[in-house]
């Protein structure tokens, strides 16, 4: 009994000590901020393929058809006939699309955005089939029609535009880095030579290799960001680098992790669809326009992403 | 050996001594007492040789049979226990995850039970494997790997309990670790144990020694008969009673050796055909069935992101249901009761396959929730448990047959290892007793 009490006291002292260390560590960032702002700004680290404007999508053609009455011969009519919209997403990105361990259902901001598409087609947001797909296969499975639409924290960029269509931008993210709360690192550049994890097939993984530090961080690829968090907690990697929004979901699951530094890339999220059905892209863009205008986007943001701060203005639609 | 002077030849051999053994031998053949001494030496030497070989054969067959029953077969059973417990732990953990919410206590208990079974079997398997053998390496890797696996699952549970989705990632990592690292090691241990059982059958049969024993017995008998023929021709007596007795004792020895070794061989053969081989095949079937159940859950857990488990499942089901495979085999020819048990397993598995097809149809048709519900439904679990139970029963039954046959194969061999040499010594003594009076006549 006494030993247990002693242990408790010792633990309290230890925790107080840790808290003290954290207090010390959190004061310098104010001095570090200017130096972090001086090196080359984020966009240089972005994909070199600037042959297009990845934010510009296809313009909606007129008003939305009423739910349940899709124009004949359109891809939406095909989906309507099938009876469900097939969504490709992940199940381990907390806040955006993750499996709720209590209910077993996949839910989040991305899933609710996709439900708005289902609602526009069927008048019922639940007529949706969720398929969890690996990040590395998001483009392939969209192209071959395995899924109708991918809504999965997916960056719209020119390289991917060559294979699939993207909707207008529905979320603006940027890459940051997550480290242990004890790490002295303040920016991704401080992690030169260290093992930094990202999901295979994500833009985040390519971006890690482009970080201007000598030596560059060692990029470690995992099948999913959930696997990255497991590797981080098992000390197999020192940091995880991906979009701030995904990192926020990880930090929420691990009190000993923190997200550091500036956004060193811009990652505009779009919904990916097959390029064979441009009418579907136009339809989705019309749904997104309506969502931005009638407050659905803001409500969805507040439902899932409140932890990231108050809802900003939705990203403005850009068209070709 | 034949040239060595036997007890009876200690009498001075005339003036021809000290001129080289070959020459001495040739000299012996030229006189009647010399010839008698030669016969006596041959008989005693053959008797001693036969006794030695009988002792070694008995000891070798006994040790081989004991090793088979006391080490190789238990190792096979333990290797199978480790293999199936790990496969079951993976299937159970994934099932519990699929069910959603807090893990059902029944599944948690079952997982704990699986791990306990695996570690207990591993501890005794470690005692039965030489450290530097392939099986020993597998045991070491498993000893290091199982705690790591348990650690991953424990973390997954803790995260799950707090409602954190990273728990699912931990579970996926645990499952990968189980399948990619632990199961191959368990499979290697199982294969190694099968090899040891096969080797055990060979060393228990001690074929080399048995052939040598048969050979020396035949030569001894021929020598005894030939000696008696020589005596009845060269003397007026038709029968030499001690030599007749020696022939009788040799025949008894030959009959005992033949009887015991033939019985051993029959029991060994039966232990192999009705015990060890069915155990290995049924064990393979049980492991396949468990992996199928695990793969079904994995396909659902991956939500369509991974087609591999379903492909593995189809391949495993084909292997399980193949002709002359684990489920469809001539089991009833071994034992009608076993045939009934295995028929139950086969029907049960066919029922389970139907349910699995329904699960797949639901999932592929977009009804994920329905598919999960059917897969973890108690009724589905009952069907699968029935298959598992039948296979368990069949395994227990065959293990008993094996243990029984090995016990029967080993019986009498220890006695023979002692009695064989004693009988052979009696033959030597009788030969001496039979020839000595004839030699005395030449004094």
XYZ file of C-alpha atoms in Angstrom:
763
model
C 0.000 0.000 0.000
C 2.759 2.369 0.998
C 4.828 1.486 -2.057
C 1.894 2.220 -4.298
C 1.482 5.623 -2.646
C 5.181 6.314 -3.097
C 4.959 5.359 -6.739
C 2.016 7.688 -7.200
C 3.938 10.539 -5.613
C 6.968 9.789 -7.757
C 4.797 9.755 -10.871
C 3.265 13.098 -9.945
C 6.709 14.639 -9.416
C 7.867 13.179 -12.693
C 4.843 14.537 -14.529
C 5.391 17.955 -12.970
C 8.997 17.804 -14.168
C 7.867 16.898 -17.673
C 5.363 19.696 -17.666
C 8.153 22.046 -16.648
C 10.293 20.873 -19.544
C 7.414 21.413 -21.912
C 6.953 24.901 -20.579
C 10.589 25.618 -21.316
C 10.399 24.152 -24.768
C 7.297 26.061 -25.729
C 8.764 29.489 -25.012
C 11.484 29.607 -27.712
C 9.188 29.246 -30.776
C 8.576 32.996 -30.778
C 12.282 33.510 -31.479
C 12.341 30.671 -33.986
C 9.433 31.953 -36.041
C 11.301 34.673 -37.993
C 14.096 32.292 -38.971
C 11.494 29.776 -40.145
C 9.888 32.429 -42.302
C 13.171 33.379 -44.008
C 13.985 30.175 -45.922
C 12.355 29.487 -49.239
C 8.578 29.566 -48.783
C 6.433 26.468 -49.091
C 5.375 26.481 -52.741
C 8.926 25.693 -53.977
C 8.581 22.298 -52.295
C 5.314 21.583 -54.112
C 5.061 19.310 -57.134
C 7.095 20.682 -60.058
C 4.292 19.843 -62.487
C 2.790 23.299 -62.884
C 1.411 22.683 -66.334
C -2.127 23.403 -65.213
C -4.237 25.070 -62.598
C -5.242 22.059 -60.491
C -7.952 24.086 -58.756
C -9.871 24.805 -61.937
C -12.565 22.195 -62.617
C -15.458 21.792 -65.048
C -18.248 24.327 -64.804
C -21.683 23.002 -63.767
C -24.165 22.851 -66.625
C -27.216 24.672 -65.358
C -29.321 23.905 -62.304
C -29.186 20.568 -60.447
C -31.769 18.009 -61.519
C -34.166 17.072 -58.706
C -33.099 14.029 -56.648
C -34.251 10.719 -58.088
C -34.659 12.184 -61.575
C -31.207 12.132 -63.106
C -30.845 13.059 -66.780
C -31.154 9.906 -68.932
C -27.914 8.364 -70.224
C -25.891 10.346 -67.707
C -23.498 8.644 -65.288
C -25.720 9.897 -62.446
C -28.638 7.977 -63.960
C -26.474 4.869 -63.930
C -25.680 5.387 -60.240
C -29.355 6.000 -59.538
C -30.246 2.772 -61.275
C -27.676 0.867 -59.241
C -29.232 2.229 -56.056
C -26.079 3.437 -54.290
C -23.097 5.704 -54.745
C -19.777 3.870 -54.346
C -17.365 5.991 -52.356
C -13.662 5.258 -52.071
C -12.039 6.577 -48.916
C -9.808 5.631 -45.988
C -10.812 4.355 -42.566
C -7.965 5.667 -40.475
C -7.987 9.425 -40.981
C -9.639 10.724 -37.850
C -11.885 13.755 -38.501
C -12.028 13.132 -42.277
C -12.883 9.479 -42.659
C -12.217 7.009 -39.926
C -13.885 3.956 -38.533
C -15.726 4.757 -35.354
C -14.594 1.934 -33.072
C -17.838 2.073 -31.120
C -20.290 1.812 -34.008
C -17.985 0.274 -36.605
C -19.124 2.914 -39.148
C -16.778 4.989 -41.259
C -17.461 8.670 -40.676
C -15.959 12.157 -40.934
C -15.830 15.319 -42.991
C -14.979 13.540 -46.251
C -17.725 10.958 -45.782
C -20.322 13.638 -45.059
C -19.231 15.621 -48.123
C -19.754 12.460 -50.209
C -23.140 11.908 -48.573
C -24.197 15.276 -49.966
C -23.574 13.860 -53.465
C -25.631 10.769 -52.623
C -28.395 13.005 -51.276
C -28.377 15.023 -54.513
C -28.771 11.851 -56.587
C -31.186 9.842 -54.439
C -32.599 12.336 -51.956
C -31.104 10.013 -49.327
C -27.574 10.569 -47.941
C -27.411 6.940 -46.756
C -27.517 5.419 -50.254
C -23.794 5.119 -50.195
C -21.396 2.178 -50.205
C -18.101 2.895 -48.524
C -15.064 1.107 -49.880
C -11.820 1.601 -48.080
C -9.051 1.915 -50.632
C -5.285 2.200 -50.212
C -3.957 5.696 -50.871
C -1.617 4.397 -53.549
C -4.591 3.059 -55.556
C -6.902 6.053 -55.375
C -6.207 7.115 -58.963
C -6.294 3.591 -60.423
C -9.562 2.585 -58.770
C -11.190 5.838 -59.905
C -10.041 5.295 -63.481
C -11.194 1.701 -63.741
C -14.603 2.493 -62.270
C -14.249 0.376 -59.104
C -15.474 3.415 -57.197
C -17.647 6.269 -58.475
C -15.885 8.925 -56.508
C -12.899 9.240 -54.199
C -13.229 11.638 -51.289
C -10.174 10.901 -49.223
C -8.052 13.943 -48.261
C -6.816 13.812 -51.850
C -4.757 16.667 -53.221
C -5.790 17.910 -56.654
C -2.579 18.294 -58.680
C -1.614 18.368 -62.326
C -0.046 14.925 -62.336
C -3.315 13.363 -61.158
C -5.436 15.580 -63.422
C -3.844 13.670 -66.330
C -5.653 10.509 -65.174
C -8.776 11.630 -63.352
C -11.095 14.607 -63.020
C -11.209 16.571 -59.806
C -14.117 18.533 -58.440
C -13.634 22.112 -57.305
C -11.599 22.448 -54.118
C -13.593 21.601 -50.992
C -10.819 21.922 -48.400
C -7.477 23.755 -48.209
C -4.779 21.806 -46.388
C -1.014 22.163 -46.151
C 1.716 19.794 -45.139
C 3.144 20.006 -41.631
C 4.989 17.568 -39.417
C 4.073 15.723 -36.239
C 6.774 14.900 -33.691
C 6.983 13.660 -30.127
C 6.214 16.329 -27.555
C 9.801 15.948 -26.312
C 11.386 16.563 -29.724
C 13.384 19.806 -30.033
C 12.487 20.063 -33.756
C 10.554 23.180 -34.783
C 10.338 22.724 -38.554
C 10.585 19.780 -40.951
C 14.113 21.028 -41.844
C 15.253 20.159 -38.315
C 14.602 16.478 -39.057
C 17.484 16.003 -41.549
C 18.550 12.360 -41.638
C 15.672 11.313 -39.378
C 12.977 8.806 -40.290
C 9.769 10.583 -41.287
C 6.680 8.556 -42.184
C 3.979 9.142 -44.803
C 1.453 6.948 -46.589
C 2.495 5.261 -49.784
C 1.138 7.016 -52.861
C 0.454 10.288 -51.046
C 1.830 13.659 -52.143
C 3.153 13.984 -48.588
C 5.652 11.192 -49.202
C 7.136 12.886 -52.285
C 7.241 16.199 -50.468
C 9.372 14.770 -47.622
C 12.117 13.950 -50.114
C 12.123 17.543 -51.347
C 12.730 19.152 -47.962
C 15.732 21.505 -48.197
C 17.826 20.184 -45.326
C 21.191 18.483 -45.458
C 20.861 15.519 -45.250
C 17.170 15.399 -46.205
C 14.800 13.492 -43.912
C 14.508 9.772 -44.617
C 11.029 9.185 -46.029
C 9.430 5.985 -44.699
C 6.399 4.731 -46.633
C 3.531 2.888 -44.939
C 0.295 1.571 -46.436
C -1.775 4.132 -44.537
C -1.401 7.005 -42.113
C -2.828 4.808 -39.363
C 0.194 2.550 -39.872
C 2.388 5.655 -39.620
C 0.898 6.468 -36.228
C 1.515 2.900 -35.068
C 5.136 3.135 -36.255
C 5.498 6.521 -34.520
C 4.156 5.195 -31.230
C 6.443 2.188 -31.456
C 9.454 4.463 -32.035
C 10.034 3.059 -35.500
C 9.868 6.538 -37.028
C 10.645 9.872 -35.435
C 7.976 11.954 -37.130
C 4.988 11.848 -39.463
C 4.584 14.443 -42.141
C 1.386 15.059 -44.021
C -1.446 17.547 -44.291
C -2.197 19.532 -41.172
C -5.765 18.291 -41.161
C -4.717 14.618 -41.021
C -2.047 15.361 -38.419
C -4.626 17.098 -36.229
C -6.589 13.847 -36.161
C -3.474 11.930 -35.118
C -2.469 14.441 -32.434
C -5.981 14.081 -31.035
C -5.245 10.359 -30.497
C -1.842 10.795 -28.871
C -1.290 13.328 -26.071
C 2.487 12.907 -26.445
C 2.493 14.094 -30.064
C 2.401 17.651 -31.349
C 2.196 19.271 -34.758
C 4.995 21.738 -35.433
C 6.087 24.358 -37.971
C 4.524 26.177 -40.871
C 2.498 24.733 -43.732
C 5.344 24.025 -46.150
C 3.109 22.988 -49.038
C -0.387 23.794 -50.264
C -2.675 20.794 -50.576
C -6.045 21.669 -52.077
C -8.434 18.731 -51.644
C -10.682 17.734 -54.502
C -13.039 14.803 -55.100
C -11.657 12.492 -57.787
C -13.866 10.994 -60.515
C -13.344 9.177 -63.768
C -12.539 11.495 -66.685
C -14.915 9.411 -68.850
C -17.989 11.050 -67.352
C -17.444 14.845 -67.366
C -21.166 15.304 -66.675
C -20.650 13.692 -63.258
C -17.837 16.145 -62.414
C -20.096 19.042 -63.438
C -22.914 17.600 -61.318
C -20.633 17.221 -58.263
C -19.385 20.781 -58.705
C -22.954 22.013 -58.741
C -23.622 20.142 -55.484
C -20.487 21.692 -53.957
C -21.549 25.184 -55.117
C -24.867 24.717 -53.424
C -23.182 23.380 -50.284
C -20.932 26.444 -50.076
C -23.845 28.791 -50.660
C -26.480 27.336 -48.325
C -24.208 26.789 -45.328
C -24.047 22.962 -45.529
C -20.270 23.122 -46.013
C -19.869 25.303 -42.896
C -22.168 23.061 -40.867
C -20.213 19.972 -41.931
C -16.947 21.703 -41.076
C -18.236 22.595 -37.650
C -19.466 19.082 -37.083
C -16.097 17.443 -37.710
C -13.291 19.986 -37.773
C -14.094 22.263 -34.843
C -10.786 21.176 -33.267
C -8.961 23.027 -36.055
C -10.603 26.357 -35.139
C -13.709 28.190 -36.327
C -14.954 27.389 -39.814
C -13.238 29.529 -42.464
C -14.946 30.686 -45.650
C -15.253 27.686 -47.951
C -12.596 27.573 -50.708
C -13.936 29.506 -53.715
C -14.776 27.447 -56.799
C -12.536 28.002 -59.822
C -13.566 26.901 -63.303
C -11.811 26.451 -66.592
C 36.737 -63.728 -34.805
C 36.320 -67.299 -35.813
C 40.075 -67.848 -35.429
C 40.164 -66.674 -31.850
C 40.720 -69.702 -29.588
C 37.471 -70.404 -27.822
C 37.378 -71.604 -24.207
C 37.483 -75.203 -25.393
C 40.709 -74.774 -27.375
C 42.886 -73.932 -24.405
C 44.241 -77.455 -24.447
C 47.728 -77.673 -25.951
C 47.428 -78.150 -29.726
C 50.323 -80.552 -30.153
C 53.707 -79.387 -31.420
C 52.348 -77.278 -34.226
C 51.936 -74.133 -32.041
C 53.629 -70.759 -32.704
C 53.721 -70.941 -36.472
C 51.215 -68.232 -37.357
C 47.417 -68.345 -36.913
C 46.619 -69.361 -40.504
C 49.012 -72.222 -40.410
C 47.607 -73.240 -37.028
C 44.122 -73.227 -38.465
C 45.174 -75.419 -41.355
C 46.847 -77.786 -38.917
C 43.682 -77.941 -36.820
C 41.646 -79.079 -39.799
C 43.939 -82.026 -40.413
C 43.217 -83.784 -37.075
C 39.899 -84.935 -35.550
C 40.294 -83.067 -32.214
C 41.377 -80.031 -34.217
C 38.213 -80.148 -36.284
C 36.134 -80.491 -33.114
C 37.874 -77.459 -31.608
C 37.159 -75.528 -34.772
C 33.451 -76.348 -34.597
C 33.316 -75.363 -30.945
C 35.088 -72.049 -31.585
C 32.738 -71.245 -34.443
C 29.616 -72.043 -32.416
C 30.694 -69.993 -29.381
C 31.746 -67.037 -31.536
C 28.443 -67.082 -33.454
C 26.523 -67.383 -30.179
C 28.309 -64.361 -28.709
C 27.778 -62.337 -31.903
C 24.085 -63.218 -31.996
C 23.720 -62.236 -28.346
C 25.397 -58.905 -28.937
C 23.309 -58.121 -32.022
C 20.099 -59.210 -30.257
C 20.873 -56.855 -27.367
C 21.662 -53.921 -29.628
C 18.633 -54.539 -31.863
C 16.288 -54.733 -28.885
C 17.749 -51.601 -27.303
C 17.731 -49.646 -30.571
C 14.152 -50.578 -31.475
C 13.016 -49.804 -27.946
C 14.803 -46.429 -27.837
C 13.505 -45.504 -31.304
C 9.934 -46.414 -30.389
C 10.182 -44.554 -27.092
C 11.575 -41.461 -28.855
C 8.781 -41.612 -31.401
C 6.084 -41.811 -28.761
C 7.757 -39.670 -26.120
C 9.295 -36.918 -28.193
C 8.603 -36.794 -31.959
C 4.831 -37.310 -31.800
C 4.271 -34.940 -28.841
C 6.378 -32.380 -30.709
C 4.120 -32.763 -33.753
C 1.058 -32.308 -31.558
C 2.571 -29.253 -29.886
C 3.641 -27.738 -33.194
C 0.086 -28.186 -34.429
C -1.262 -26.624 -31.229
C 0.982 -23.579 -31.667
C 0.091 -23.244 -35.330
C -3.656 -23.546 -34.873
C -3.706 -21.420 -31.697
C -1.957 -18.575 -33.511
C -4.221 -18.876 -36.551
C -7.237 -18.924 -34.236
C -5.976 -15.924 -32.243
C -5.742 -13.933 -35.468
C -9.194 -15.002 -36.620
C -10.689 -14.258 -33.196
C -9.073 -10.829 -32.825
C -10.295 -9.819 -36.280
C -13.801 -11.132 -35.542
C -13.906 -9.140 -32.322
C -12.850 -6.041 -34.222
C -15.520 -6.570 -36.889
C -18.246 -6.843 -34.300
C -17.590 -3.191 -33.413
C -17.974 -1.529 -30.051
C -16.500 -3.198 -27.024
C -15.083 -6.608 -27.873
C -17.446 -9.431 -26.933
C -16.116 -11.027 -23.733
C -16.454 -14.468 -25.283
C -14.064 -13.603 -28.079
C -11.612 -11.916 -25.711
C -11.558 -15.043 -23.558
C -11.037 -17.200 -26.580
C -8.123 -15.067 -27.751
C -6.534 -15.224 -24.280
C -7.044 -18.980 -24.260
C -5.378 -19.251 -27.681
C -2.312 -17.355 -26.550
C -2.058 -19.437 -23.413
C -2.291 -22.619 -25.476
C 0.385 -21.397 -27.859
C 2.835 -20.396 -25.129
C 2.300 -23.579 -23.111
C 2.862 -25.750 -26.170
C 5.885 -23.645 -27.084
C 7.489 -24.203 -23.684
C 7.295 -27.968 -23.972
C 8.244 -27.918 -27.659
C 11.408 -26.064 -26.639
C 12.350 -29.002 -24.421
C 11.891 -31.463 -27.275
C 13.914 -29.694 -29.946
C 17.703 -29.594 -30.248
C 18.756 -25.945 -30.035
C 20.615 -25.825 -33.339
C 17.969 -27.653 -35.426
C 15.581 -25.847 -37.784
C 12.782 -26.609 -35.316
C 14.869 -25.094 -32.518
C 15.330 -21.882 -34.510
C 11.583 -21.721 -35.146
C 10.907 -22.213 -31.434
C 13.270 -19.353 -30.568
C 11.702 -17.010 -33.129
C 8.235 -17.866 -31.887
C 9.251 -17.295 -28.271
C 10.439 -13.819 -29.215
C 7.533 -13.079 -31.554
C 4.477 -14.109 -29.524
C 4.984 -11.439 -26.810
C 5.379 -8.809 -29.522
C 2.141 -9.975 -31.146
C 0.332 -9.979 -27.792
C 1.656 -6.482 -27.173
C 0.252 -5.193 -30.481
C -3.164 -6.714 -29.800
C -3.182 -5.353 -26.242
C -2.449 -1.855 -27.545
C -5.175 -2.228 -30.167
C -7.646 -3.153 -27.416
C -6.595 -0.252 -25.202
C -6.957 2.247 -28.076
C -10.243 0.696 -29.113
C -11.524 1.046 -25.589
C -10.780 4.777 -25.719
C -12.620 5.086 -29.012
C -9.469 5.919 -30.979
C -9.374 4.699 -34.586
C -5.631 4.005 -34.376
C -6.682 0.838 -32.541
C -7.745 -0.555 -35.907
C -4.290 0.179 -37.297
C -2.687 -1.628 -34.360
C -4.911 -4.602 -34.985
C -3.998 -4.612 -38.677
C -0.311 -4.459 -37.725
C -0.814 -7.338 -35.268
C -2.575 -9.421 -37.900
C 0.155 -8.752 -40.454
C 2.793 -9.690 -37.896
C 0.922 -12.890 -37.060
C 0.558 -13.912 -40.686
C 3.882 -12.764 -42.079
C 6.181 -13.614 -39.176
C 4.624 -15.988 -36.656
C 2.632 -18.387 -38.846
C 5.543 -19.160 -41.208
C 7.661 -20.014 -38.163
C 4.883 -22.193 -36.748
C 4.608 -23.848 -40.150
C 8.368 -24.494 -40.182
C 8.128 -26.036 -36.723
C 5.207 -28.208 -37.848
C 7.094 -29.349 -40.953
C 10.191 -30.051 -38.844
C 8.130 -32.086 -36.386
C 6.635 -34.109 -39.257
C 10.164 -34.802 -40.452
C 11.107 -35.965 -36.965
C 8.134 -38.331 -36.843
C 9.103 -39.823 -40.204
C 12.697 -40.158 -39.010
C 11.368 -41.642 -35.771
C 9.569 -44.391 -37.672
C 12.788 -45.219 -39.505
C 14.960 -45.342 -36.399
C 12.320 -47.284 -34.454
C 12.282 -49.931 -37.188
C 16.119 -50.293 -36.800
C 16.150 -52.143 -40.137
C 19.940 -52.516 -40.272
C 20.146 -54.230 -36.905
C 17.146 -56.447 -37.610
C 18.754 -57.720 -40.831
C 22.026 -58.348 -39.032
C 20.220 -60.220 -36.253
C 18.301 -62.382 -38.715
C 21.539 -63.145 -40.569
C 23.481 -64.140 -37.467
C 20.590 -66.307 -36.234
C 20.456 -68.177 -39.551
C 24.229 -68.682 -39.601
C 24.175 -69.904 -35.983
C 21.407 -72.396 -36.768
C 23.230 -73.668 -39.851
C 26.433 -74.031 -37.838
C 24.603 -75.958 -35.096
C 23.024 -78.357 -37.581
C 26.298 -78.826 -39.424
C 28.148 -79.574 -36.194
C 25.593 -82.215 -35.265
C 25.816 -83.790 -38.693
C 29.604 -83.927 -38.400
C 29.348 -85.485 -34.956
C 26.798 -88.127 -35.959
C 29.032 -89.139 -38.879
C 32.313 -89.171 -37.000
C 30.985 -90.839 -33.827
C 28.531 -93.605 -33.258
C 26.065 -91.395 -31.422
C 23.236 -90.064 -33.612
C 22.153 -87.289 -31.254
C 24.121 -84.874 -29.122
C 21.644 -83.775 -26.450
C 23.259 -80.444 -25.398
C 23.657 -79.421 -29.048
C 20.035 -80.354 -29.717
C 19.057 -78.195 -26.759
C 21.238 -75.370 -28.109
C 19.407 -75.639 -31.432
C 16.097 -75.490 -29.566
C 17.137 -72.421 -27.608
C 18.326 -70.728 -30.801
C 14.990 -71.478 -32.427
C 13.204 -70.006 -29.414
C 15.413 -66.928 -29.663
C 14.667 -66.623 -33.391
C 10.949 -67.034 -32.841
C 10.903 -64.513 -30.001
C 12.918 -61.993 -32.037
C 10.782 -62.572 -35.102
C 7.541 -62.358 -33.183
C 8.466 -59.237 -31.268
C 9.976 -57.406 -34.207
C 7.170 -58.333 -36.566
C 4.638 -57.208 -33.955
C 6.582 -53.977 -33.491
C 6.695 -53.390 -37.209
C 2.956 -54.080 -37.534
C 2.159 -51.679 -34.688
C 4.521 -49.062 -36.070
C 2.907 -49.345 -39.454
C -0.508 -49.017 -37.862
C 0.663 -46.063 -35.736
C 1.802 -44.376 -38.936
C -1.131 -45.248 -41.161
C -3.882 -44.844 -38.579
C -2.232 -42.358 -36.231
C 0.547 -40.086 -37.406
C -0.548 -39.635 -41.030
C -4.218 -38.881 -40.233
C -3.085 -36.575 -37.396
C -0.941 -34.585 -39.829
C -3.683 -34.426 -42.493
C -6.483 -33.513 -40.073
C -4.244 -30.972 -38.356
C -3.582 -29.411 -41.749
C -7.336 -29.311 -42.300
C -7.976 -27.588 -39.001
C -5.335 -24.949 -39.716
C -6.800 -24.359 -43.188
C -10.295 -23.969 -41.730
C -9.082 -21.467 -39.131
C -7.250 -19.433 -41.742
C -10.371 -19.390 -43.909
C -12.414 -17.964 -41.053
C -9.693 -15.382 -40.396
C -9.485 -14.391 -44.054
C -13.240 -13.868 -44.238
C -13.027 -11.393 -41.360
C -9.946 -9.726 -42.845
C -11.687 -9.147 -46.179
C -14.534 -7.435 -44.360
C -12.207 -5.476 -42.083
C -10.340 -4.163 -45.113
C -13.660 -3.001 -46.631
C -12.752 -3.932 -50.159
C -9.268 -2.456 -50.075
C -7.531 -5.821 -50.109
C -8.538 -8.659 -52.453
C -5.749 -10.938 -51.179
C -7.537 -12.556 -48.197
C -10.458 -13.691 -50.367
C -8.038 -15.163 -52.913
C -6.207 -16.994 -50.135
C -9.543 -18.182 -48.779
C -10.617 -19.658 -52.123
C -7.287 -21.453 -52.486
C -7.448 -22.790 -48.930
C -11.023 -24.015 -49.384
C -10.027 -25.856 -52.564
C -7.171 -27.484 -50.685
C -9.425 -28.409 -47.803
C -12.102 -29.933 -50.026
C -9.797 -31.645 -52.515
C -10.182 -35.363 -53.162
C -8.076 -37.386 -50.747
C -7.531 -34.180 -48.777
C -8.354 -33.411 -45.150
C -12.153 -33.478 -45.514
C -12.829 -35.958 -48.295
C -10.775 -39.031 -47.668
C -11.303 -42.707 -47.010
C -11.557 -42.047 -43.288
C -14.232 -44.659 -42.721
C -11.877 -47.404 -43.942
C -9.621 -46.576 -40.996
C -12.469 -46.480 -38.531
C -16.221 -46.104 -39.212
C -16.580 -43.757 -36.211
C -13.832 -41.534 -37.561
C -15.557 -41.569 -40.941
C -18.740 -40.270 -39.308
C -16.905 -37.486 -37.475
C -15.118 -36.401 -40.643
C -18.343 -36.559 -42.646
C -19.853 -34.195 -40.077
C -16.878 -31.873 -40.542
C -17.264 -31.981 -44.332
C -21.021 -31.266 -44.253
C -20.465 -28.516 -41.709
C -17.819 -26.936 -43.865
C -20.078 -27.068 -46.924
C -22.756 -25.264 -44.869
C -20.217 -22.706 -43.759
C -19.103 -22.198 -47.374
C -22.737 -21.437 -48.295
C -22.903 -18.852 -45.527
C -19.611 -17.389 -46.654
C -20.958 -17.057 -50.200
C -23.927 -15.159 -48.796
C -21.563 -12.878 -46.868
C -19.605 -12.170 -50.036
C -22.772 -11.589 -52.048
C -23.994 -9.068 -49.491
C -20.651 -7.254 -49.292
C -20.161 -7.178 -53.070
C -23.748 -6.020 -53.462
C -23.079 -2.992 -51.290
C -24.663 -4.275 -48.083
C -21.550 -4.070 -45.930
C -23.399 -3.890 -42.633
C -25.470 -6.942 -43.560
C -22.342 -8.845 -44.581
C -20.644 -8.096 -41.253
C -23.777 -8.988 -39.371
C -24.022 -12.351 -41.086
C -20.304 -13.064 -40.684
C -20.254 -12.470 -36.913
C -23.748 -13.821 -36.359
C -23.865 -16.476 -33.610
C -25.564 -18.880 -36.033
C -22.652 -18.593 -38.478
C -20.208 -18.977 -35.611
C -22.043 -22.119 -34.504
C -21.745 -23.684 -37.955
C -18.043 -22.955 -38.057
C -17.522 -24.124 -34.486
C -19.192 -27.399 -35.449
C -16.557 -27.970 -38.153
C -13.814 -27.102 -35.732
C -15.229 -29.339 -33.038
C -15.472 -32.308 -35.410
C -11.877 -31.800 -36.503
C -10.816 -31.495 -32.843
C -12.597 -34.755 -32.023
C -11.034 -36.533 -34.981
C -7.596 -35.306 -33.969
C -8.006 -36.452 -30.371
C -9.195 -39.843 -31.605
C -6.222 -40.316 -33.929
C -3.753 -39.158 -31.299
C -5.132 -41.861 -28.994
C -4.733 -44.476 -31.707
C -1.150 -43.395 -32.203
C -0.296 -43.464 -28.499
C -1.908 -46.883 -28.151
C -0.086 -48.388 -31.139
C 3.263 -46.944 -30.099
C 2.771 -48.394 -26.621
C 2.013 -51.786 -28.173
C 4.992 -51.500 -30.544
C 7.362 -50.871 -27.657
C 6.073 -53.649 -25.422
C 8.451 -56.613 -24.919
C 11.372 -54.883 -26.604
C 13.041 -53.925 -23.310
C 12.739 -57.513 -22.080
C 14.081 -58.800 -25.373
C 17.127 -56.503 -25.137
C 18.077 -58.446 -21.945
C 16.649 -61.896 -22.657
C 18.150 -62.095 -26.172
C 21.798 -61.955 -25.015
C 21.044 -64.329 -22.098
C 19.564 -66.955 -24.471
C 22.573 -66.569 -26.747
C 24.934 -67.175 -23.796
C 22.953 -70.298 -22.974
C 23.518 -71.472 -26.552
C 27.266 -70.911 -26.120
C 27.254 -72.839 -22.864
C 25.288 -75.751 -24.368
C 27.635 -75.912 -27.358
C 30.573 -76.121 -24.983
C 28.768 -78.769 -22.930
C 27.992 -80.776 -26.049
C 31.481 -80.791 -27.597
C 33.696 -80.944 -24.509
C 33.059 -84.720 -23.765
C 33.951 -85.547 -27.400
C 37.200 -83.633 -27.064
C 37.955 -85.424 -23.778
C 37.809 -88.729 -25.683
C 40.992 -87.740 -27.571
C 43.114 -87.294 -24.405
